[in-house]
């Protein structure tokens, strides 16, 4: 048994079944045995691959998106460029490389990275060294010092935030928790519990319906919104998720590019849940921000010019094989049977900021 599984089991024996949220945060962020503090998690060698790891074009277009917005917002200086959960730092490295062309952008920016894993902070430092821009790292948005307006980027960050699950038994909601079965193995168990009213879809539940609530995502979204209201700015959120409140079990574990049982190997598999964009949008709207989208990632990247940029790279490729790989990587980000429609892009802006590129008719 892995040492993390052992420590989770001990905790359950002492305190009773734990919420899925607590299980997720132990499994992902435990300081010594957590998934993000341990494993080679991304890339073709790891357990899953993210858009910036698939193609340099993704981070490049996000960088140009940010620089364009900054220019149209009146080139505020200084301003904060913030990334939540930068992983290997690939998106930001690609973004900073292309934004050298935007006069004054690099001189104006302070780069803040929100990262919970010390090991990933080291990787990010390494990856960003060639940019010549020294980032500062923080545990949360609230720790970032105030240095003007903020442009905040989060790719595949919200799906890693802990959720709780509730199951409707025909009469009432029960919370699905992680306990121990007769063989002393981790197993789901149900206990009395009621989801926050604000998370309930408008149609009533049927027997067996599962509802997921994500209080951490809500509190991160609230922190983003408060920051943007205070200083001005914009946030870009890219993730897989659903655009309307809905029932459904989206809790999943991935190891070596395959789905596995989320309770089988805590700390060794990536645990995620689909992002509820409707709830995040509601938080921002209620606080007085403007919400753009969500729109499909494929459509958004197409509007940003992924076709032309890919063509440029294909023409400059060193071999036909490299050219084909570059084209295939872009197709993977855009095509609807790959990441193009599963992933969605949403932006949030403070009232005085312009509409960001890619959302012109999606507000
Ligand atoms: N954005 C990257 C990585 C996505 S994986 C990419 O697209 O490749 C999720 C990232 O969020 C990792 O860097 C992980 O360590 C970080 N993370 C997850 N939960 C976190 C939390 N609660 N606080 C801070 N960082 C967190």
Short mmCIF file of N, CA and C in Angstrom, two decimals, residues 31-181:
data_model
loop_
_atom_site.label_atom_id
_atom_site.label_comp_id
_atom_site.label_asym_id
_atom_site.label_seq_id
_atom_site.Cartn_x
_atom_site.Cartn_y
_atom_site.Cartn_z
N UNK A 31 2.04 17.46 1.06
CA UNK A 31 3.37 18.05 0.87
C UNK A 31 4.47 17.05 0.49
N UNK A 32 4.35 15.79 0.90
CA UNK A 32 5.42 14.85 0.47
C UNK A 32 4.93 13.77 -0.48
N UNK A 33 3.66 13.34 -0.34
CA UNK A 33 3.21 12.23 -1.18
C UNK A 33 2.17 12.64 -2.20
N UNK A 34 1.82 13.92 -2.27
CA UNK A 34 0.77 14.37 -3.19
C UNK A 34 1.22 14.22 -4.64
N UNK A 35 0.23 14.01 -5.51
CA UNK A 35 0.50 13.78 -6.92
C UNK A 35 1.36 14.88 -7.54
N UNK A 36 0.99 16.13 -7.30
CA UNK A 36 1.72 17.24 -7.93
C UNK A 36 3.07 17.51 -7.27
N UNK A 37 3.31 16.91 -6.11
CA UNK A 37 4.61 17.14 -5.48
C UNK A 37 5.57 16.01 -5.82
N UNK A 38 5.14 15.03 -6.58
CA UNK A 38 5.94 13.83 -6.75
C UNK A 38 6.26 13.39 -8.15
N UNK A 39 5.21 13.28 -8.94
CA UNK A 39 5.33 12.52 -10.18
C UNK A 39 5.76 13.38 -11.36
N UNK A 40 6.24 12.71 -12.40
CA UNK A 40 6.42 13.37 -13.69
C UNK A 40 5.05 13.35 -14.33
N UNK A 41 4.29 14.42 -14.07
CA UNK A 41 2.88 14.29 -14.34
C UNK A 41 2.43 14.58 -15.76
N UNK A 42 3.10 15.52 -16.42
CA UNK A 42 2.59 15.87 -17.75
C UNK A 42 3.47 15.33 -18.86
N UNK A 43 2.94 15.50 -20.06
CA UNK A 43 3.74 15.18 -21.23
C UNK A 43 3.48 13.75 -21.67
N UNK A 44 4.10 13.37 -22.79
CA UNK A 44 3.83 12.04 -23.32
C UNK A 44 4.36 10.97 -22.36
N UNK A 45 5.38 11.32 -21.55
CA UNK A 45 5.92 10.34 -20.60
C UNK A 45 5.08 10.27 -19.32
N UNK A 46 4.28 11.28 -19.08
CA UNK A 46 3.56 11.38 -17.82
C UNK A 46 2.18 10.74 -17.91
N UNK A 47 1.24 11.27 -17.14
CA UNK A 47 -0.08 10.67 -17.07
C UNK A 47 -1.09 11.35 -17.96
N UNK A 48 -0.87 12.62 -18.24
CA UNK A 48 -1.79 13.32 -19.13
C UNK A 48 -1.02 14.44 -19.82
N UNK A 49 -1.61 14.97 -20.86
CA UNK A 49 -0.91 16.03 -21.60
C UNK A 49 -1.86 17.22 -21.75
N UNK A 50 -1.31 18.41 -21.56
CA UNK A 50 -2.14 19.61 -21.60
C UNK A 50 -1.85 20.37 -22.90
N UNK A 51 -2.73 21.32 -23.22
CA UNK A 51 -2.61 22.05 -24.49
C UNK A 51 -1.22 22.68 -24.70
N UNK A 52 -0.66 23.39 -23.70
CA UNK A 52 0.66 24.00 -23.97
C UNK A 52 1.76 22.96 -24.19
N UNK A 53 1.57 21.74 -23.65
CA UNK A 53 2.56 20.69 -23.86
C UNK A 53 2.38 20.02 -25.22
N UNK A 54 1.19 20.17 -25.79
CA UNK A 54 0.92 19.58 -27.11
C UNK A 54 1.53 20.45 -28.20
N UNK A 55 1.34 21.78 -28.07
CA UNK A 55 1.83 22.67 -29.12
C UNK A 55 2.24 24.03 -28.56
N UNK A 56 3.38 24.52 -29.04
CA UNK A 56 3.86 25.85 -28.62
C UNK A 56 2.87 26.95 -29.01
N UNK A 57 2.04 26.65 -30.03
CA UNK A 57 1.12 27.65 -30.54
C UNK A 57 0.11 28.08 -29.47
N UNK A 58 -0.24 27.15 -28.58
CA UNK A 58 -1.24 27.47 -27.56
C UNK A 58 -0.75 28.62 -26.67
N UNK A 59 0.45 28.46 -26.08
CA UNK A 59 0.98 29.51 -25.21
C UNK A 59 1.26 30.80 -25.98
N UNK A 60 1.69 30.65 -27.24
CA UNK A 60 1.95 31.84 -28.06
C UNK A 60 0.68 32.66 -28.24
N UNK A 61 -0.41 31.96 -28.58
CA UNK A 61 -1.66 32.70 -28.82
C UNK A 61 -2.20 33.30 -27.53
N UNK A 62 -2.05 32.59 -26.42
CA UNK A 62 -2.49 33.16 -25.13
C UNK A 62 -1.67 34.41 -24.81
N UNK A 63 -0.37 34.36 -25.10
CA UNK A 63 0.50 35.52 -24.86
C UNK A 63 0.07 36.71 -25.71
N UNK A 64 -0.20 36.46 -27.00
CA UNK A 64 -0.59 37.56 -27.88
C UNK A 64 -1.97 38.09 -27.50
N UNK A 65 -2.83 37.18 -27.03
CA UNK A 65 -4.16 37.59 -26.53
C UNK A 65 -3.98 38.60 -25.38
N UNK A 66 -3.06 38.27 -24.46
CA UNK A 66 -2.84 39.12 -23.29
C UNK A 66 -2.22 40.46 -23.70
N UNK A 67 -1.25 40.41 -24.62
CA UNK A 67 -0.56 41.64 -25.04
C UNK A 67 -1.52 42.57 -25.78
N UNK A 68 -2.38 41.98 -26.60
CA UNK A 68 -3.37 42.80 -27.33
C UNK A 68 -4.32 43.49 -26.35
N UNK A 69 -4.76 42.73 -25.35
CA UNK A 69 -5.69 43.29 -24.38
C UNK A 69 -5.03 44.42 -23.59
N UNK A 70 -3.77 44.17 -23.20
CA UNK A 70 -3.00 45.17 -22.45
C UNK A 70 -2.85 46.46 -23.27
N UNK A 71 -2.59 46.29 -24.57
CA UNK A 71 -2.45 47.48 -25.43
C UNK A 71 -3.76 48.24 -25.51
N UNK A 72 -4.87 47.51 -25.73
CA UNK A 72 -6.15 48.18 -25.87
C UNK A 72 -6.67 48.73 -24.54
N UNK A 73 -6.11 48.23 -23.42
CA UNK A 73 -6.49 48.78 -22.10
C UNK A 73 -5.67 50.03 -21.79
N UNK A 74 -4.80 50.44 -22.73
CA UNK A 74 -4.04 51.68 -22.54
C UNK A 74 -2.63 51.46 -22.03
N UNK A 75 -2.07 50.26 -22.27
CA UNK A 75 -0.70 49.92 -21.85
C UNK A 75 -0.39 50.29 -20.39
N UNK A 76 -1.21 49.85 -19.42
CA UNK A 76 -0.94 50.19 -18.03
C UNK A 76 0.44 49.68 -17.59
N UNK A 77 1.14 50.51 -16.85
CA UNK A 77 2.48 50.14 -16.38
C UNK A 77 2.68 50.68 -14.97
N UNK A 78 3.03 49.84 -13.98
CA UNK A 78 3.20 48.40 -14.13
C UNK A 78 1.86 47.68 -14.15
N UNK A 79 1.91 46.39 -14.56
CA UNK A 79 0.72 45.54 -14.39
C UNK A 79 1.20 44.15 -14.01
N UNK A 80 0.24 43.38 -13.50
CA UNK A 80 0.54 42.02 -13.05
C UNK A 80 0.15 41.02 -14.10
N UNK A 81 1.07 40.15 -14.48
CA UNK A 81 0.69 38.98 -15.27
C UNK A 81 0.71 37.82 -14.28
N UNK A 82 -0.43 37.17 -14.11
CA UNK A 82 -0.54 36.12 -13.09
C UNK A 82 -0.95 34.82 -13.76
N UNK A 83 -0.27 33.72 -13.42
CA UNK A 83 -0.76 32.43 -13.90
C UNK A 83 -1.08 31.53 -12.71
N UNK A 84 -2.24 30.89 -12.77
CA UNK A 84 -2.63 29.95 -11.73
C UNK A 84 -2.25 28.54 -12.18
N UNK A 85 -1.48 27.82 -11.36
CA UNK A 85 -1.12 26.43 -11.68
C UNK A 85 -0.38 26.30 -12.99
N UNK A 86 0.84 26.88 -13.09
CA UNK A 86 1.56 26.89 -14.39
C UNK A 86 2.17 25.55 -14.80
N UNK A 87 2.06 24.50 -14.00
CA UNK A 87 2.60 23.20 -14.42
C UNK A 87 4.10 23.26 -14.65
N UNK A 88 4.53 22.96 -15.88
CA UNK A 88 5.96 23.01 -16.21
C UNK A 88 6.41 24.40 -16.63
N UNK A 89 5.48 25.34 -16.70
CA UNK A 89 5.85 26.71 -17.11
C UNK A 89 5.88 26.88 -18.62
N UNK A 90 5.39 25.88 -19.34
CA UNK A 90 5.50 25.89 -20.80
C UNK A 90 4.64 26.99 -21.44
N UNK A 91 3.40 27.10 -20.96
CA UNK A 91 2.52 28.14 -21.53
C UNK A 91 3.17 29.51 -21.38
N UNK A 92 3.64 29.80 -20.17
CA UNK A 92 4.20 31.14 -19.92
C UNK A 92 5.49 31.35 -20.72
N UNK A 93 6.32 30.31 -20.85
CA UNK A 93 7.57 30.46 -21.62
C UNK A 93 7.23 30.81 -23.08
N UNK A 94 6.25 30.12 -23.64
CA UNK A 94 5.86 30.40 -25.03
C UNK A 94 5.24 31.79 -25.15
N UNK A 95 4.43 32.14 -24.15
CA UNK A 95 3.77 33.46 -24.17
C UNK A 95 4.81 34.58 -24.10
N UNK A 96 5.81 34.41 -23.23
CA UNK A 96 6.81 35.49 -23.06
C UNK A 96 7.72 35.60 -24.28
N UNK A 97 7.97 34.46 -24.94
CA UNK A 97 8.83 34.51 -26.14
C UNK A 97 8.17 35.36 -27.23
N UNK A 98 6.87 35.14 -27.48
CA UNK A 98 6.26 35.89 -28.58
C UNK A 98 5.92 37.33 -28.21
N UNK A 99 5.72 37.60 -26.92
CA UNK A 99 5.30 38.96 -26.58
C UNK A 99 6.46 39.95 -26.54
N UNK A 100 7.67 39.46 -26.84
CA UNK A 100 8.79 40.41 -27.02
C UNK A 100 8.46 41.42 -28.12
N UNK A 101 7.59 41.00 -29.04
CA UNK A 101 7.25 41.91 -30.16
C UNK A 101 6.31 43.04 -29.73
N UNK A 102 5.74 42.94 -28.53
CA UNK A 102 4.79 43.99 -28.10
C UNK A 102 5.56 45.05 -27.33
N UNK A 103 5.76 46.25 -27.93
CA UNK A 103 6.63 47.25 -27.30
C UNK A 103 6.15 47.60 -25.88
N UNK A 104 7.06 47.48 -24.91
CA UNK A 104 6.76 47.90 -23.55
C UNK A 104 6.11 46.84 -22.68
N UNK A 105 5.63 45.75 -23.29
CA UNK A 105 4.88 44.74 -22.52
C UNK A 105 5.76 44.10 -21.43
N UNK A 106 6.95 43.66 -21.83
CA UNK A 106 7.83 43.01 -20.84
C UNK A 106 8.29 43.98 -19.76
N UNK A 107 8.57 45.22 -20.17
CA UNK A 107 9.05 46.19 -19.17
C UNK A 107 7.97 46.50 -18.14
N UNK A 108 6.72 46.41 -18.57
CA UNK A 108 5.62 46.81 -17.67
C UNK A 108 5.21 45.68 -16.72
N UNK A 109 5.52 44.43 -17.08
CA UNK A 109 4.88 43.34 -16.33
C UNK A 109 5.67 42.86 -15.11
N UNK A 110 4.91 42.48 -14.09
CA UNK A 110 5.42 41.70 -12.96
C UNK A 110 4.79 40.34 -13.08
N UNK A 111 5.61 39.30 -13.11
CA UNK A 111 5.08 37.95 -13.30
C UNK A 111 4.89 37.25 -11.96
N UNK A 112 3.65 36.87 -11.67
CA UNK A 112 3.35 36.15 -10.43
C UNK A 112 2.78 34.79 -10.76
N UNK A 113 3.34 33.76 -10.16
CA UNK A 113 2.87 32.40 -10.41
C UNK A 113 2.27 31.84 -9.12
N UNK A 114 1.06 31.30 -9.24
CA UNK A 114 0.41 30.68 -8.08
C UNK A 114 0.62 29.18 -8.22
N UNK A 115 1.44 28.63 -7.37
CA UNK A 115 1.78 27.20 -7.50
C UNK A 115 1.93 26.60 -6.11
N UNK A 116 1.22 25.50 -5.88
CA UNK A 116 1.28 24.85 -4.57
C UNK A 116 2.42 23.86 -4.44
N UNK A 117 2.98 23.41 -5.56
CA UNK A 117 3.99 22.35 -5.49
C UNK A 117 5.41 22.92 -5.59
N UNK A 118 6.25 22.69 -4.55
CA UNK A 118 7.63 23.20 -4.60
C UNK A 118 8.41 22.62 -5.77
N UNK A 119 8.14 21.34 -6.10
CA UNK A 119 8.86 20.71 -7.21
C UNK A 119 8.51 21.39 -8.53
N UNK A 120 7.23 21.70 -8.71
CA UNK A 120 6.84 22.37 -9.96
C UNK A 120 7.36 23.80 -10.01
N UNK A 121 7.48 24.45 -8.85
CA UNK A 121 8.07 25.80 -8.85
C UNK A 121 9.49 25.76 -9.42
N UNK A 122 10.24 24.71 -9.08
CA UNK A 122 11.61 24.60 -9.61
C UNK A 122 11.59 24.43 -11.12
N UNK A 123 10.69 23.56 -11.60
CA UNK A 123 10.57 23.34 -13.05
C UNK A 123 10.21 24.65 -13.77
N UNK A 124 9.29 25.40 -13.16
CA UNK A 124 8.85 26.66 -13.78
C UNK A 124 10.02 27.65 -13.85
N UNK A 125 10.84 27.70 -12.78
CA UNK A 125 11.97 28.62 -12.76
C UNK A 125 12.93 28.28 -13.91
N UNK A 126 13.17 26.98 -14.07
CA UNK A 126 14.07 26.50 -15.13
C UNK A 126 13.53 26.89 -16.51
N UNK A 127 12.24 26.60 -16.71
CA UNK A 127 11.64 26.82 -18.02
C UNK A 127 11.57 28.30 -18.37
N UNK A 128 11.43 29.16 -17.34
CA UNK A 128 11.26 30.59 -17.62
C UNK A 128 12.58 31.35 -17.64
N UNK A 129 13.67 30.70 -17.25
CA UNK A 129 14.97 31.40 -17.18
C UNK A 129 15.32 32.11 -18.50
N UNK A 130 15.16 31.44 -19.67
CA UNK A 130 15.54 32.12 -20.92
C UNK A 130 14.75 33.39 -21.21
N UNK A 131 13.60 33.56 -20.59
CA UNK A 131 12.77 34.75 -20.89
C UNK A 131 13.39 36.01 -20.31
N UNK A 132 14.28 35.83 -19.32
CA UNK A 132 14.89 37.00 -18.68
C UNK A 132 13.94 37.68 -17.69
N UNK A 133 12.78 37.10 -17.48
CA UNK A 133 11.83 37.70 -16.53
C UNK A 133 11.78 36.84 -15.28
N UNK A 134 12.02 37.45 -14.12
CA UNK A 134 12.07 36.67 -12.87
C UNK A 134 10.68 36.65 -12.23
N UNK A 135 10.07 35.47 -12.14
CA UNK A 135 8.74 35.41 -11.53
C UNK A 135 8.82 35.44 -10.00
N UNK A 136 7.70 35.77 -9.37
CA UNK A 136 7.55 35.56 -7.94
C UNK A 136 6.48 34.50 -7.77
N UNK A 137 6.64 33.64 -6.75
CA UNK A 137 5.68 32.56 -6.53
C UNK A 137 4.85 32.83 -5.29
N UNK A 138 3.59 32.46 -5.36
CA UNK A 138 2.68 32.64 -4.22
C UNK A 138 1.80 31.41 -4.07
N UNK A 139 1.31 31.22 -2.84
CA UNK A 139 0.39 30.09 -2.59
C UNK A 139 -1.01 30.39 -3.08
N UNK A 140 -1.39 31.65 -3.07
CA UNK A 140 -2.75 32.00 -3.49
C UNK A 140 -2.79 33.43 -4.00
N UNK A 141 -3.88 33.77 -4.68
CA UNK A 141 -4.01 35.11 -5.25
C UNK A 141 -3.95 36.20 -4.20
N UNK A 142 -4.49 35.89 -3.02
CA UNK A 142 -4.55 36.89 -1.95
C UNK A 142 -3.14 37.35 -1.54
N UNK A 143 -2.13 36.51 -1.79
CA UNK A 143 -0.76 36.86 -1.38
C UNK A 143 -0.05 37.76 -2.39
N UNK A 144 -0.61 37.90 -3.59
CA UNK A 144 0.07 38.68 -4.63
C UNK A 144 -0.01 40.17 -4.28
N UNK A 145 1.13 40.86 -4.18
CA UNK A 145 1.09 42.27 -3.83
C UNK A 145 0.43 43.10 -4.93
N UNK A 146 -0.17 44.19 -4.54
CA UNK A 146 -0.88 45.03 -5.50
C UNK A 146 0.10 45.83 -6.36
N UNK A 147 0.11 45.54 -7.66
CA UNK A 147 1.00 46.31 -8.56
C UNK A 147 0.25 46.63 -9.83
N UNK A 148 -0.85 47.30 -9.69
CA UNK A 148 -1.59 47.71 -10.88
C UNK A 148 -2.56 46.65 -11.37
N UNK A 149 -3.13 46.87 -12.55
CA UNK A 149 -4.12 45.95 -13.11
C UNK A 149 -3.53 44.56 -13.31
N UNK A 150 -4.42 43.56 -13.41
CA UNK A 150 -3.94 42.18 -13.50
C UNK A 150 -4.51 41.50 -14.73
N UNK A 151 -3.66 40.71 -15.39
CA UNK A 151 -4.14 39.77 -16.41
C UNK A 151 -3.83 38.38 -15.85
N UNK A 152 -4.89 37.61 -15.63
CA UNK A 152 -4.76 36.34 -14.90
C UNK A 152 -5.09 35.19 -15.85
N UNK A 153 -4.22 34.19 -15.88
CA UNK A 153 -4.41 33.08 -16.81
C UNK A 153 -4.48 31.76 -16.05
N UNK A 154 -5.45 30.92 -16.40
CA UNK A 154 -5.57 29.62 -15.73
C UNK A 154 -5.94 28.57 -16.76
N UNK A 155 -4.97 27.74 -17.14
CA UNK A 155 -5.26 26.63 -18.05
C UNK A 155 -5.21 25.33 -17.27
N UNK A 156 -6.26 24.57 -17.31
CA UNK A 156 -6.35 23.30 -16.57
C UNK A 156 -5.94 23.47 -15.11
N UNK A 157 -6.38 24.53 -14.49
CA UNK A 157 -6.15 24.73 -13.06
C UNK A 157 -7.41 24.38 -12.27
N UNK A 158 -8.55 24.89 -12.73
CA UNK A 158 -9.79 24.72 -11.96
C UNK A 158 -10.20 23.25 -11.85
N UNK A 159 -9.85 22.43 -12.87
CA UNK A 159 -10.28 21.02 -12.81
C UNK A 159 -9.56 20.26 -11.70
N UNK A 160 -8.46 20.82 -11.19
CA UNK A 160 -7.71 20.14 -10.12
C UNK A 160 -8.20 20.56 -8.74
N UNK A 161 -9.14 21.51 -8.68
CA UNK A 161 -9.58 21.97 -7.37
C UNK A 161 -10.61 21.00 -6.79
N UNK A 162 -10.51 20.77 -5.47
CA UNK A 162 -11.33 19.74 -4.83
C UNK A 162 -12.83 19.98 -4.94
N UNK A 163 -13.56 18.90 -5.19
CA UNK A 163 -15.03 18.97 -5.24
C UNK A 163 -15.63 18.09 -4.14
N UNK A 164 -16.90 18.33 -3.85
CA UNK A 164 -17.69 17.38 -3.06
C UNK A 164 -18.76 16.80 -3.97
N UNK A 165 -19.22 15.60 -3.65
CA UNK A 165 -20.31 15.01 -4.43
C UNK A 165 -21.48 14.64 -3.53
N UNK A 166 -22.69 14.84 -4.06
CA UNK A 166 -23.91 14.47 -3.35
C UNK A 166 -24.75 13.60 -4.27
N UNK A 167 -25.40 12.59 -3.71
CA UNK A 167 -26.23 11.69 -4.51
C UNK A 167 -27.66 11.81 -3.99
N UNK A 168 -28.64 11.93 -4.90
CA UNK A 168 -30.03 12.05 -4.48
C UNK A 168 -30.62 10.65 -4.37
N UNK A 169 -31.14 10.30 -3.19
CA UNK A 169 -31.63 8.92 -3.00
C UNK A 169 -33.13 8.78 -3.28
N UNK A 170 -33.71 9.79 -3.88
CA UNK A 170 -35.15 9.75 -4.17
C UNK A 170 -35.91 10.68 -3.22
N UNK A 171 -35.36 10.85 -2.01
CA UNK A 171 -35.98 11.66 -0.96
C UNK A 171 -35.12 12.84 -0.58
N UNK A 172 -33.84 12.54 -0.44
CA UNK A 172 -32.94 13.59 0.06
C UNK A 172 -31.53 13.36 -0.50
N UNK A 173 -30.70 14.38 -0.26
CA UNK A 173 -29.32 14.30 -0.71
C UNK A 173 -28.48 13.58 0.33
N UNK A 174 -27.54 12.76 -0.14
CA UNK A 174 -26.55 12.13 0.75
C UNK A 174 -25.18 12.53 0.21
N UNK A 175 -24.24 12.79 1.10
CA UNK A 175 -22.90 13.12 0.59
C UNK A 175 -22.10 11.84 0.36
N UNK A 176 -21.46 11.76 -0.81
CA UNK A 176 -20.58 10.62 -1.09
C UNK A 176 -19.21 10.91 -0.48
N UNK A 177 -18.80 10.07 0.42
CA UNK A 177 -17.51 10.28 1.09
C UNK A 177 -16.59 9.09 0.88
N UNK A 178 -15.35 9.24 1.28
CA UNK A 178 -14.38 8.14 1.15
C UNK A 178 -14.19 7.50 2.52
N UNK A 179 -14.56 6.22 2.61
CA UNK A 179 -14.39 5.47 3.86
C UNK A 179 -13.62 4.19 3.61
N UNK A 180 -13.78 3.22 4.51
CA UNK A 180 -13.07 1.94 4.37
C UNK A 180 -14.10 0.82 4.28
N UNK A 181 -13.85 -0.18 3.42
CA UNK A 181 -14.77 -1.31 3.34
C UNK A 181 -14.32 -2.44 4.27
#
